[in-house]
Amino acid sequence: MDSHAAGSSSGGSGDGAAQPRRNSRKPKYSKFTQQELPACKPILTPKWVISVFVLVGVIFVPIGIVSLRASQQVVEIVDRYDDACVPAGVTDKLAYIRNDSIPKACTRNLTITKDMKQPIFVYYQLDNFYQNHRRYVKSRNDGQLRDKSKASKTDNCDPEAKTVDGKPIVPCGLIAWSLFNDTYNLIRNNETLSVDKKGISWKSDRDHKFGSDVLPMNFQKGPLQGGKILDSKIPLSEQEDLIVWMRTAALPTFRKLYGRIYVDLKENDTITVQLENNYNTYSFSGKKKLVLSTATWIGGKNDFLGLAYLTVGGICFFLAFAFTLLYLIKPRKMGDNSYLSWNRATLGR
Amino acid sequence: MEAVTRLVKIRTSKTTLAIGDGANDVGMLQEADIGVGISGAEGMQAVMASDFAIAQFRFLERLLLVHGHWCYRRIAAMICYFFFKNITFGFTLFWFEAHAMFSAQPAYNDWFISFYSVAFTSLPVIALGVFDKDVSSRVCLEVPSLHQDGVNNVFFSWSRILSWMLNGMCCSIIIYFGSLNAILVQAVRQDGRVAGFDILGVTMYSCVVWTVNCQLALYISYFTWIQHFVIWGSILIWYTFLVIYGLFSPAISATAYHVFVEACAPSPLYWLSTLMIVVTALIPFFVYKISRTLYYPQYHDQVQRANSKNW
């Protein structure tokens, strides 16, 4: 793109110099008001176009390769267990999950496909659970979560605002009420792997959004239990599962961090997972999955970014090549004044 | 004379311009679509009844050929761009609704939405509408047939308007599905944390702000310090706002509390996906512009090209 030092323009309201002593009412000249500020006037030429595409390609392809490699290095094991953990012979899944007298313990076996270096992250993934529905997102009271003195404030929390006898529920609202309550116990070679559940939530949530003096009160006392029951002796800022759950997800398929394992896992290790299949996803055909994953500088396993960079870089190289070919085969001489209409016999458009 | 003007207007359905300097011209000036009054020897009545006032008759040439050409192009571009930027922004909200059960949950924090048209994308449009120039005033006077662009409605035809809207739609699709696939469902950082509603909102919004401002930078043909200041300044204002708003107590900032400094900025995935999405969203328009100006140039493109000195 070419630059010009200043717009070339002859004086606009050039008054004749015929009467030099007359008071002129011509406004004072300034580059700003006469729109003659120094300016860059980019013009697209084939050279610039080709260079831009080559530059974008040269930047994007290496980034794509690096991102893709980082994503391929992540080892991720996903195990869906909500249908497999229903005992054989049970046809009414909803009745099964609601019946407290049926034991919900379930054992799953995971095989590690590649060496996994610590820290290994344990997630639970839910499908078809709309945490981003407007009524659901609204159903919480941030003031109550933060401040002990606001315990009785339960606006927006209906229907989980107060108990039947009118006492306020802390934490109120549907988000807290539907807290995920499956638990996982991971065992390798008869040795329990300890899952560190501290520090799984965001620090700003722990420090500023959930009070360290706010204790759960009257929680899950209603006729329908939606999820986990909270220990009423532990303040909210230490209830990390609740904090992680209340940071609502963006889409109906989401993962939330359950804990971290600080042990290396080797290829072909068998991890036995003793889980409690408590959470009801059967009433809305949701899915529950347990995920074990490592993480690199780019995060978890997602080839999309790497592939997208490679695709766009490739497209740019292709376009650079195509424009080079067009330029060589059909050079359109820029500045060829014969193209201008007033130089041509007929006024062409 | 106003009867003659009315006759011409009705019979030919063309836009009429009348110029006059005396009190007897007032009727004609008001009847015509554009009335140009000349202030001077015969007093100010014509000026008071006119749409434009000039000091001497010969300034009419400059008014029509220079300012007429510039203003037509600026206003047409400004309106088309306005539709584009709002469609790009608004449609990302629609695509999100498809994944939120159409429950009317906005994809962004409320104050992000409120400030979009006010703080992050308003100044560049004003710069486009006030300062953009494709050719200098000397060229406008030398090539009077450039004025025909206005007569033939080159810059504000339906095909132009609809293609800007289509551009906005494509940009919003690229931004939405790009952000979605890049950031969800896996961890976004080395510490294993995943992206929730807040991080997705910030990522998408940043991509929208970058895309619409860079799109403007690709479109305009006249870069002074003002244009640079407002375009890059608007993007900077967005990040500054995000940081400052995130510092307000959670009672005010809700989901935006510390989201940029704590969650997004340290995540390389956030920055890489912003770069990829913005460049991808701009490529279609860029390719179109290249094909147009290099291989199928319109008359004004040829004039512009012939009058820039360096090749």
XYZ file of C-alpha atoms in Angstrom:
660
model
C 0.000 0.000 0.000
C 1.367 3.338 -0.963
C 1.568 6.422 1.184
C 1.294 10.012 0.339
C 2.622 12.830 2.392
C -0.352 15.115 2.107
C -3.516 15.248 0.139
C -2.930 17.424 -2.837
C -5.622 19.954 -3.174
C -5.661 23.386 -4.572
C -6.955 26.102 -2.293
C -10.666 25.765 -1.968
C -12.101 29.144 -1.529
C -9.254 30.987 -3.144
C -10.132 34.591 -3.008
C -8.595 36.701 -5.759
C -5.816 39.028 -4.768
C -7.568 41.901 -6.522
C -8.440 43.860 -3.342
C -5.662 43.143 -0.835
C -6.868 45.677 1.733
C -10.457 44.477 1.988
C -11.384 42.592 5.179
C -11.693 39.016 4.091
C -14.288 36.848 5.804
C -12.505 33.740 4.640
C -12.128 31.325 7.555
C -8.650 30.730 8.879
C -6.927 27.925 7.039
C -6.139 24.812 9.017
C -5.199 21.386 7.770
C -7.892 19.805 9.871
C -10.803 21.872 8.611
C -9.623 21.732 5.017
C -9.191 17.966 5.371
C -5.595 18.019 4.249
C -4.039 16.169 7.143
C -1.069 14.007 6.265
C -2.528 10.717 5.272
C -1.778 7.251 4.114
C -3.857 6.242 1.113
C -3.451 2.524 0.672
C -3.943 1.181 -2.810
C -4.129 -2.530 -3.411
C -1.489 -3.710 -5.811
C -0.818 -7.349 -6.699
C 2.520 -7.215 -4.875
C 0.888 -6.136 -1.645
C -1.909 -8.648 -1.952
C 0.464 -11.542 -2.504
C 2.753 -10.412 0.319
C -0.146 -10.148 2.755
C -1.359 -13.635 1.978
C 2.119 -15.104 2.187
C 2.683 -13.352 5.507
C -0.550 -14.679 6.969
C 0.266 -18.156 5.702
C 3.781 -18.021 7.121
C 2.463 -17.001 10.525
C -0.503 -19.332 10.653
C 0.925 -22.619 9.470
C 3.605 -22.902 12.177
C 1.115 -21.853 14.851
C -1.234 -24.506 13.546
C 1.437 -27.183 13.641
C 2.490 -26.260 17.166
C -1.107 -26.136 18.443
C -2.003 -29.411 16.819
C 1.032 -31.109 18.298
C 0.227 -29.783 21.757
C -3.314 -31.031 21.433
C -2.184 -34.443 20.218
C 0.075 -34.754 23.245
C -2.880 -34.519 25.593
C -4.166 -37.884 26.742
C -7.863 -37.976 27.418
C -9.983 -40.863 28.603
C -13.744 -40.486 28.506
C -16.107 -43.024 29.985
C -19.869 -42.771 29.799
C -21.421 -44.498 32.740
C -25.002 -43.361 33.215
C -26.546 -46.140 31.148
C -23.999 -48.795 32.097
C -24.449 -48.176 35.808
C -28.143 -48.922 35.831
C -28.451 -52.505 37.128
C -29.528 -55.114 34.621
C -33.227 -55.704 34.570
C -34.239 -52.204 35.583
C -36.623 -50.768 33.022
C -37.814 -47.655 34.845
C -34.603 -45.659 35.232
C -36.361 -42.738 36.811
C -37.821 -44.838 39.589
C -34.437 -46.446 40.094
C -32.598 -43.177 40.523
C -35.200 -41.739 42.855
C -35.370 -44.759 45.072
C -32.981 -44.179 47.956
C -33.104 -47.767 49.123
C -31.449 -49.161 45.969
C -27.659 -48.924 46.360
C -26.159 -46.705 43.715
C -22.602 -47.973 43.874
C -21.146 -48.871 40.506
C -17.717 -50.031 39.406
C -16.134 -49.034 36.119
C -12.788 -50.051 34.674
C -10.711 -47.609 32.660
C -7.643 -48.545 30.666
C -5.002 -45.893 30.224
C -4.179 -45.654 26.524
C -0.928 -43.682 26.810
C 1.415 -42.559 29.565
C -0.117 -39.724 31.517
C 2.062 -37.386 33.500
C 0.785 -35.718 36.643
C -1.144 -33.535 37.340
C -4.005 -35.489 35.862
C -7.358 -33.775 35.940
C -10.574 -35.585 36.769
C -13.722 -34.056 35.270
C -17.347 -34.994 35.147
C -19.081 -34.214 31.865
C -22.802 -33.711 31.468
C -24.669 -33.694 28.183
C -28.049 -32.142 27.484
C -28.008 -30.172 30.725
C -28.888 -26.559 29.974
C -27.037 -24.607 32.597
C -27.338 -21.632 30.276
C -31.136 -21.410 30.373
C -32.161 -17.928 31.430
C -34.397 -18.994 34.317
C -31.692 -21.280 35.630
C -28.901 -18.702 35.389
C -31.097 -16.174 37.169
C -31.923 -18.517 40.019
C -29.342 -17.493 42.576
C -28.722 -14.662 44.995
C -25.158 -13.404 44.921
C -25.586 -11.159 47.924
C -26.599 -14.085 50.081
C -23.628 -16.149 48.950
C -21.166 -13.418 49.834
C -22.462 -11.953 53.019
C -23.709 -13.613 56.154
C -25.921 -10.684 57.043
C -27.864 -11.081 53.825
C -28.860 -14.671 54.523
C -32.550 -13.889 54.331
C -32.338 -12.321 50.872
C -33.733 -14.840 48.470
C -34.949 -12.762 45.516
C -34.885 -14.560 42.166
C -34.461 -17.906 43.878
C -37.958 -19.287 43.496
C -38.866 -22.123 43.801
C -35.875 -22.858 46.019
C -36.039 -19.675 48.070
C -37.643 -20.653 51.364
C -38.583 -23.856 53.103
C -42.247 -24.739 53.637
C -42.200 -22.992 57.007
C -40.804 -19.796 55.500
C -37.171 -20.082 56.560
C -34.637 -18.867 53.995
C -32.481 -21.449 52.270
C -28.752 -20.762 52.090
C -27.561 -21.098 49.305
C -30.878 -20.499 47.577
C -31.845 -21.050 43.994
C -31.984 -23.824 41.439
C -28.299 -23.756 40.591
C -27.255 -24.682 44.115
C -30.180 -27.059 44.525
C -29.140 -29.078 41.460
C -25.547 -29.566 42.625
C -23.933 -32.634 41.072
C -23.542 -35.389 43.611
C -21.870 -38.399 41.989
C -18.611 -39.305 43.722
C -15.620 -41.116 42.290
C -13.050 -43.220 44.033
C -10.113 -44.184 41.825
C -8.099 -47.290 42.555
C -5.027 -48.576 40.780
C -3.562 -51.967 41.683
C -5.612 -52.039 44.893
C -4.171 -48.719 45.909
C -6.477 -45.720 46.181
C -5.346 -42.720 44.178
C -5.976 -39.632 46.207
C -7.935 -36.975 44.384
C -7.030 -33.465 45.487
C -10.226 -31.461 45.685
C -8.654 -28.257 46.935
C -8.113 -25.379 44.557
C -10.410 -26.643 41.814
C -12.441 -23.443 41.750
C -11.347 -20.010 40.543
C -9.586 -17.962 43.178
C -11.749 -14.886 42.621
C -14.851 -16.964 43.313
C -13.428 -18.412 46.528
C -12.192 -15.092 47.833
C -14.848 -12.653 46.771
C -18.043 -14.305 45.682
C -18.555 -16.906 48.362
C -18.264 -15.706 51.937
C -16.009 -17.413 54.425
C -18.562 -16.889 57.159
C -21.635 -18.059 55.235
C -22.822 -21.506 56.276
C -25.433 -23.603 54.474
C -28.832 -23.462 56.162
C -32.032 -25.381 55.488
C -30.418 -26.781 52.366
C -32.099 -29.675 50.474
C -34.752 -29.974 53.182
C -37.641 -29.919 50.763
C -39.624 -32.878 49.455
C -37.483 -33.178 46.330
C -33.750 -33.466 46.700
C -32.067 -32.048 43.596
C -28.462 -32.870 44.289
C -25.758 -32.922 46.866
C -26.393 -32.209 50.516
C -23.897 -29.703 51.886
C -22.148 -30.049 55.225
C -23.587 -27.183 57.248
C -20.399 -26.810 59.276
C -18.205 -25.913 56.296
C -18.453 -22.293 55.043
C -19.323 -21.681 51.410
C -15.871 -20.433 50.454
C -14.534 -23.916 51.188
C -17.311 -25.820 49.446
C -15.362 -26.043 46.200
C -17.739 -28.429 44.452
C -20.504 -25.906 44.930
C -18.341 -23.040 43.697
C -17.309 -24.970 40.581
C -20.909 -25.953 39.886
C -22.231 -22.438 40.318
C -19.928 -21.024 37.668
C -22.518 -21.773 35.024
C -21.491 -23.464 31.828
C -21.933 -21.965 28.391
C -23.500 -24.839 26.503
C -25.588 -27.935 27.236
C -22.506 -30.150 27.000
C -19.960 -29.180 29.588
C -17.236 -30.446 31.860
C -16.479 -29.407 35.364
C -13.352 -30.066 37.341
C -13.789 -32.711 40.009
C -10.214 -32.952 41.269
C -6.570 -33.533 40.463
C -4.365 -36.621 40.775
C -0.679 -36.062 41.435
C 0.486 -39.493 40.344
C 1.799 -40.578 36.946
C -0.265 -43.202 35.168
C 1.357 -45.659 32.820
C 0.065 -47.050 29.571
C -2.171 -50.107 30.002
C -2.753 -49.379 33.667
C -6.241 -50.308 34.729
C -7.991 -47.819 36.911
C -10.985 -49.101 38.807
C -13.502 -46.381 39.502
C -15.919 -46.939 42.356
C -18.590 -44.388 41.766
C -21.858 -43.460 43.325
C -24.438 -43.031 40.602
C -26.615 -40.561 42.522
C -27.330 -37.765 40.089
C -30.569 -37.897 38.148
C -29.985 -37.298 34.477
C -32.515 -39.900 33.423
C -35.515 -37.608 33.520
C -34.172 -35.483 30.651
C -32.096 -38.054 28.698
C -28.890 -36.496 29.839
C -25.556 -38.275 29.765
C -22.911 -38.518 32.451
C -19.278 -39.120 31.643
C -16.135 -39.390 33.681
C -13.080 -37.797 32.063
C -9.417 -38.174 32.922
C -7.186 -35.749 31.072
C -3.767 -34.175 31.092
C -3.192 -30.578 30.037
C -0.527 -28.714 28.078
C 0.119 -24.998 27.560
C -2.832 -24.895 25.228
C -5.172 -26.640 27.653
C -7.003 -29.866 27.018
C -7.505 -31.980 23.936
C -8.983 -30.004 21.099
C -7.663 -30.319 17.587
C -9.958 -27.607 16.258
C -7.634 -24.660 16.781
C -4.623 -26.366 15.239
C -6.629 -27.578 12.270
C -8.237 -24.171 11.802
C -4.869 -22.437 11.741
C -3.522 -24.949 9.238
C -6.600 -24.601 7.055
C -6.535 -20.817 7.023
C -2.774 -20.773 6.472
C -3.191 -23.221 3.633
C -5.976 -21.176 2.077
C -3.802 -18.060 2.254
C -0.904 -19.800 0.559
C -3.255 -21.071 -2.112
C -4.670 -17.582 -2.667
C -1.165 -16.120 -2.838
C -0.276 -18.724 -5.419
C -3.470 -18.108 -7.377
C -2.974 -14.358 -7.442
C 0.653 -14.802 -8.488
C -0.469 -16.971 -11.373
C -3.120 -14.463 -12.368
C -0.598 -11.674 -12.190
C 1.869 -13.527 -14.390
C -0.669 -14.772 -16.899
C -2.886 -11.771 -17.142
C -0.906 -8.777 -15.991
C -3.101 -5.778 -15.738
C -0.794 -2.862 -15.904
C -1.622 -0.466 -13.150
C -1.680 3.164 -14.014
C -2.236 2.332 -17.633
C -4.077 5.459 -18.562
C -5.653 3.899 -21.586
C -8.130 2.254 -19.226
C -9.450 5.595 -18.129
C -12.753 6.319 -19.677
C -11.946 9.749 -20.964
C -9.008 8.298 -22.845
C -11.094 5.713 -24.505
C -13.236 6.175 -27.533
C -16.422 5.180 -25.746
C -17.264 6.020 -22.147
C -16.844 2.616 -20.563
C -17.928 1.611 -17.082
C -39.773 30.061 -11.222
C -41.031 27.749 -8.531
C -43.713 26.570 -10.909
C -41.057 25.640 -13.425
C -39.108 23.781 -10.752
C -42.191 21.883 -9.679
C -42.936 20.985 -13.261
C -39.436 19.634 -13.813
C -39.538 17.700 -10.538
C -42.868 16.046 -11.211
C -42.418 15.359 -14.894
C -38.907 13.980 -14.803
C -38.861 12.540 -11.243
C -35.285 13.644 -10.941
C -33.530 15.340 -8.095
C -33.475 19.049 -8.783
C -31.063 21.670 -7.583
C -31.839 25.355 -7.666
C -29.418 28.177 -7.085
C -30.299 31.761 -6.451
C -29.266 34.867 -4.626
C -32.236 37.143 -4.237
C -35.526 37.322 -2.425
C -37.369 36.441 -5.636
C -35.535 33.090 -5.664
C -36.859 31.972 -2.306
C -39.865 30.137 -3.728
C -37.739 28.290 -6.228
C -35.157 27.352 -3.617
C -37.778 25.875 -1.339
C -39.460 23.981 -4.123
C -36.314 22.288 -5.394
C -34.916 19.226 -3.657
C -31.671 21.009 -3.003
C -31.636 24.753 -2.657
C -28.340 26.586 -2.817
C -28.409 30.185 -1.725
C -25.757 32.751 -2.463
C -25.078 35.321 0.189
C -23.939 38.697 -0.912
C -25.081 41.665 -2.859
C -28.803 40.960 -2.711
C -28.974 40.160 0.978
C -29.483 37.069 3.084
C -33.030 36.004 2.215
C -31.869 33.383 -0.238
C -29.446 32.005 2.322
C -32.145 31.663 4.960
C -34.369 29.695 2.636
C -31.694 27.374 1.324
C -30.181 24.046 2.263
C -26.643 25.102 1.428
C -25.232 28.591 1.456
C -22.194 29.667 -0.498
C -20.503 32.987 -0.959
C -19.905 33.096 -4.667
C -21.545 31.489 -7.647
C -18.376 29.759 -8.767
C -18.246 27.800 -5.494
C -21.123 25.724 -6.829
C -18.686 23.649 -8.848
C -16.767 22.703 -5.727
C -19.915 22.074 -3.770
C -21.224 19.594 -6.269
C -18.133 17.899 -7.537
C -15.989 17.740 -4.417
C -18.273 17.825 -1.424
C -21.128 16.140 -3.194
C -18.955 13.220 -4.214
C -17.279 12.880 -0.830
C -20.459 13.177 1.202
C -22.375 10.725 -0.934
C -19.662 8.140 -0.576
C -19.214 8.756 3.139
C -22.868 8.564 4.080
C -23.534 5.500 1.951
C -20.513 3.711 3.412
C -21.414 4.727 6.929
C -24.946 3.377 6.700
C -23.873 0.088 5.123
C -21.126 -0.354 7.692
C -23.535 0.422 10.510
C -25.802 -2.404 9.426
C -22.796 -4.668 9.110
C -21.445 -4.075 12.589
C -24.771 -4.458 14.296
C -25.638 -7.587 12.377
C -22.276 -9.121 13.268
C -22.918 -8.398 16.929
C -26.613 -9.185 17.074
C -26.467 -12.460 15.238
C -23.916 -13.943 17.616
C -26.609 -13.489 20.253
C -29.089 -15.344 18.062
C -26.785 -18.265 17.384
C -26.203 -18.575 21.116
C -29.933 -18.790 21.738
C -30.082 -21.894 19.588
C -27.866 -23.541 22.198
C -29.655 -22.034 25.187
C -33.088 -23.419 24.433
C -34.210 -20.028 23.070
C -34.693 -18.898 26.627
C -33.486 -15.340 25.877
C -30.343 -15.703 27.951
C -27.921 -13.098 26.581
C -24.534 -14.494 25.681
C -22.748 -11.502 27.165
C -22.752 -9.573 30.402
C -25.406 -6.818 30.299
C -23.012 -3.903 30.361
C -21.007 -5.329 27.457
C -24.142 -5.177 25.363
C -25.024 -1.675 26.522
C -21.631 -0.248 25.691
C -21.220 -1.859 22.288
C -22.684 0.914 20.200
C -21.554 3.645 22.522
C -17.948 3.013 23.375
C -16.398 0.267 21.327
C -17.622 0.809 17.806
C -18.997 4.334 17.602
C -15.937 6.501 17.030
C -14.624 4.616 13.989
C -17.982 4.979 12.261
C -17.962 8.696 12.917
C -14.442 8.887 11.509
C -15.672 7.039 8.422
C -18.618 9.343 7.988
C -16.696 12.568 8.502
C -13.200 12.045 7.196
C -13.049 9.349 4.570
C -11.832 10.388 1.122
C -11.185 8.255 -1.909
C -9.729 10.900 -4.191
C -8.438 14.364 -3.493
C -10.435 17.476 -4.261
C -8.206 18.273 -7.239
C -9.109 14.957 -8.859
C -12.786 15.506 -8.156
C -12.627 18.785 -10.043
C -10.578 17.312 -12.870
C -12.826 14.295 -13.359
C -16.368 15.654 -13.219
C -17.830 12.380 -14.386
C -17.155 10.986 -10.903
C -20.285 12.876 -9.956
C -22.258 10.356 -11.984
C -21.623 7.783 -9.248
C -24.211 9.587 -7.204
C -26.662 9.931 -10.034
C -26.405 6.235 -10.820
C -26.599 5.302 -7.138
C -23.448 3.212 -7.243
C -22.655 3.237 -3.522
C -26.095 2.714 -2.079
C -27.667 0.221 -4.403
C -29.582 -2.722 -2.988
C -26.837 -5.121 -3.966
C -24.341 -3.172 -1.891
C -26.573 -2.963 1.133
C -27.471 -6.636 1.017
C -23.901 -7.729 0.474
C -22.750 -5.782 3.548
C -25.493 -7.494 5.522
C -24.424 -10.860 4.162
C -20.871 -10.045 5.178
C -22.118 -9.333 8.696
C -23.976 -12.612 8.811
C -20.926 -14.597 7.652
C -18.701 -12.843 10.171
C -21.095 -13.630 12.994
C -21.260 -17.299 12.008
C -17.471 -17.562 11.853
C -17.088 -15.782 15.187
C -19.714 -17.814 17.006
C -18.829 -21.285 15.787
C -15.124 -20.539 15.887
C -15.240 -19.462 19.542
C -17.432 -22.350 20.459
C -15.261 -25.022 18.957
C -11.985 -23.530 20.060
C -12.849 -22.999 23.702
C -15.332 -25.651 24.720
C -15.451 -28.366 26.165
C -11.899 -29.114 27.192
C -9.630 -27.219 29.581
C -8.484 -23.836 28.348
C -5.365 -23.486 30.427
C -2.544 -25.546 31.775
C -4.125 -25.641 35.217
C -6.960 -27.741 33.862
C -9.759 -25.215 34.296
C -12.562 -25.155 31.772
C -14.350 -22.248 30.169
C -17.776 -21.352 31.401
C -20.363 -18.905 30.202
C -18.285 -15.883 31.186
C -15.114 -16.846 29.314
C -17.048 -17.735 26.179
C -18.789 -14.363 26.322
C -15.535 -12.441 26.653
C -13.904 -14.391 23.821
C -16.794 -13.917 21.423
C -17.150 -10.259 22.257
C -13.447 -9.573 21.797
C -13.595 -11.256 18.410
C -16.605 -9.135 17.435
C -14.914 -5.878 18.448
C -11.686 -6.780 16.651
C -13.501 -7.955 13.529
C -15.728 -4.929 13.053
C -12.911 -2.473 13.671
C -10.432 -4.250 11.403
C -13.133 -4.545 8.768
C -13.411 -0.783 8.827
C -9.645 -0.481 8.531
C -9.804 -2.683 5.430
C -12.546 -0.581 3.907
C -11.417 3.012 4.322
C -9.064 4.574 1.843
C -7.711 7.523 3.771
C -5.720 7.000 6.941
C -4.844 10.031 9.012
C -3.813 9.921 12.633
C -7.481 10.316 13.493
C -8.486 7.054 11.865
C -5.654 5.165 13.496
C -6.500 6.699 16.845
C -10.191 5.807 16.765
C -9.850 2.321 15.314
C -7.064 1.013 17.494
C -8.286 3.183 20.332
C -11.701 1.543 20.302
C -10.151 -1.879 20.640
C -7.988 -0.620 23.473
C -11.031 0.904 25.158
C -12.699 -2.506 25.113
C -9.823 -4.182 26.939
C -9.475 -1.294 29.356
C -13.182 -1.419 30.085
C -13.002 -5.158 30.661
C -10.213 -4.779 33.182
C -11.786 -1.851 35.003
C -15.284 -3.309 35.043
C -13.821 -6.546 36.312
C -12.404 -4.683 39.283
C -15.819 -3.518 40.461
C -17.349 -5.650 43.188
C -19.205 -8.764 42.052
C -22.438 -7.100 43.077
C -22.028 -4.864 40.032
C -19.896 -6.825 37.631
C -21.464 -10.253 38.195
C -19.991 -12.630 35.631
C -17.308 -10.201 34.487
C -15.596 -10.020 37.864
C -11.851 -10.468 37.231
C -12.662 -12.565 34.195
C -10.088 -10.982 31.924
C -7.093 -10.716 34.227
C -7.671 -13.997 35.986
C -9.114 -16.299 33.360
C -8.641 -15.041 29.813
C -5.391 -13.101 29.628
C -3.139 -15.877 30.994
C -4.642 -18.399 28.616
C -2.740 -18.704 25.299
C -5.813 -20.409 23.860
C -7.817 -17.209 24.267
C -5.330 -15.077 22.333
C -4.723 -17.684 19.630
C -8.406 -18.225 19.026
C -9.042 -14.463 18.829
C -6.328 -14.125 16.164
C -7.576 -17.062 14.146
C -11.225 -16.081 14.248
C -10.638 -12.427 13.372
C -8.419 -13.217 10.390
C -10.805 -15.887 9.133
C -13.776 -13.531 9.409
C -11.983 -10.843 7.402
C -10.725 -13.046 4.576
C -13.972 -13.198 2.545
C -14.289 -9.421 2.355
C -10.598 -9.017 1.586
C -10.740 -11.507 -1.276
C -13.847 -9.789 -2.627
C -12.197 -6.387 -2.441
C -9.084 -7.641 -4.224
C -11.079 -9.270 -7.000
C -13.120 -6.144 -7.410
C -10.398 -3.534 -7.474
C -7.767 -5.537 -9.345
C -9.799 -7.474 -11.861
C -13.215 -5.841 -12.192
C -12.577 -2.271 -11.239
C -15.404 0.143 -11.339
C -14.967 3.617 -12.705
C -14.152 5.223 -9.381
C -11.583 2.480 -8.648
C -9.816 3.257 -11.892
C -9.776 6.966 -11.195
C -8.488 6.375 -7.681
C -5.764 4.073 -8.924
C -4.717 6.375 -11.759
C -4.276 9.224 -9.355
C -2.086 7.621 -6.754
C 1.484 8.270 -7.681
C 3.581 5.344 -6.551
C 3.298 1.933 -8.040
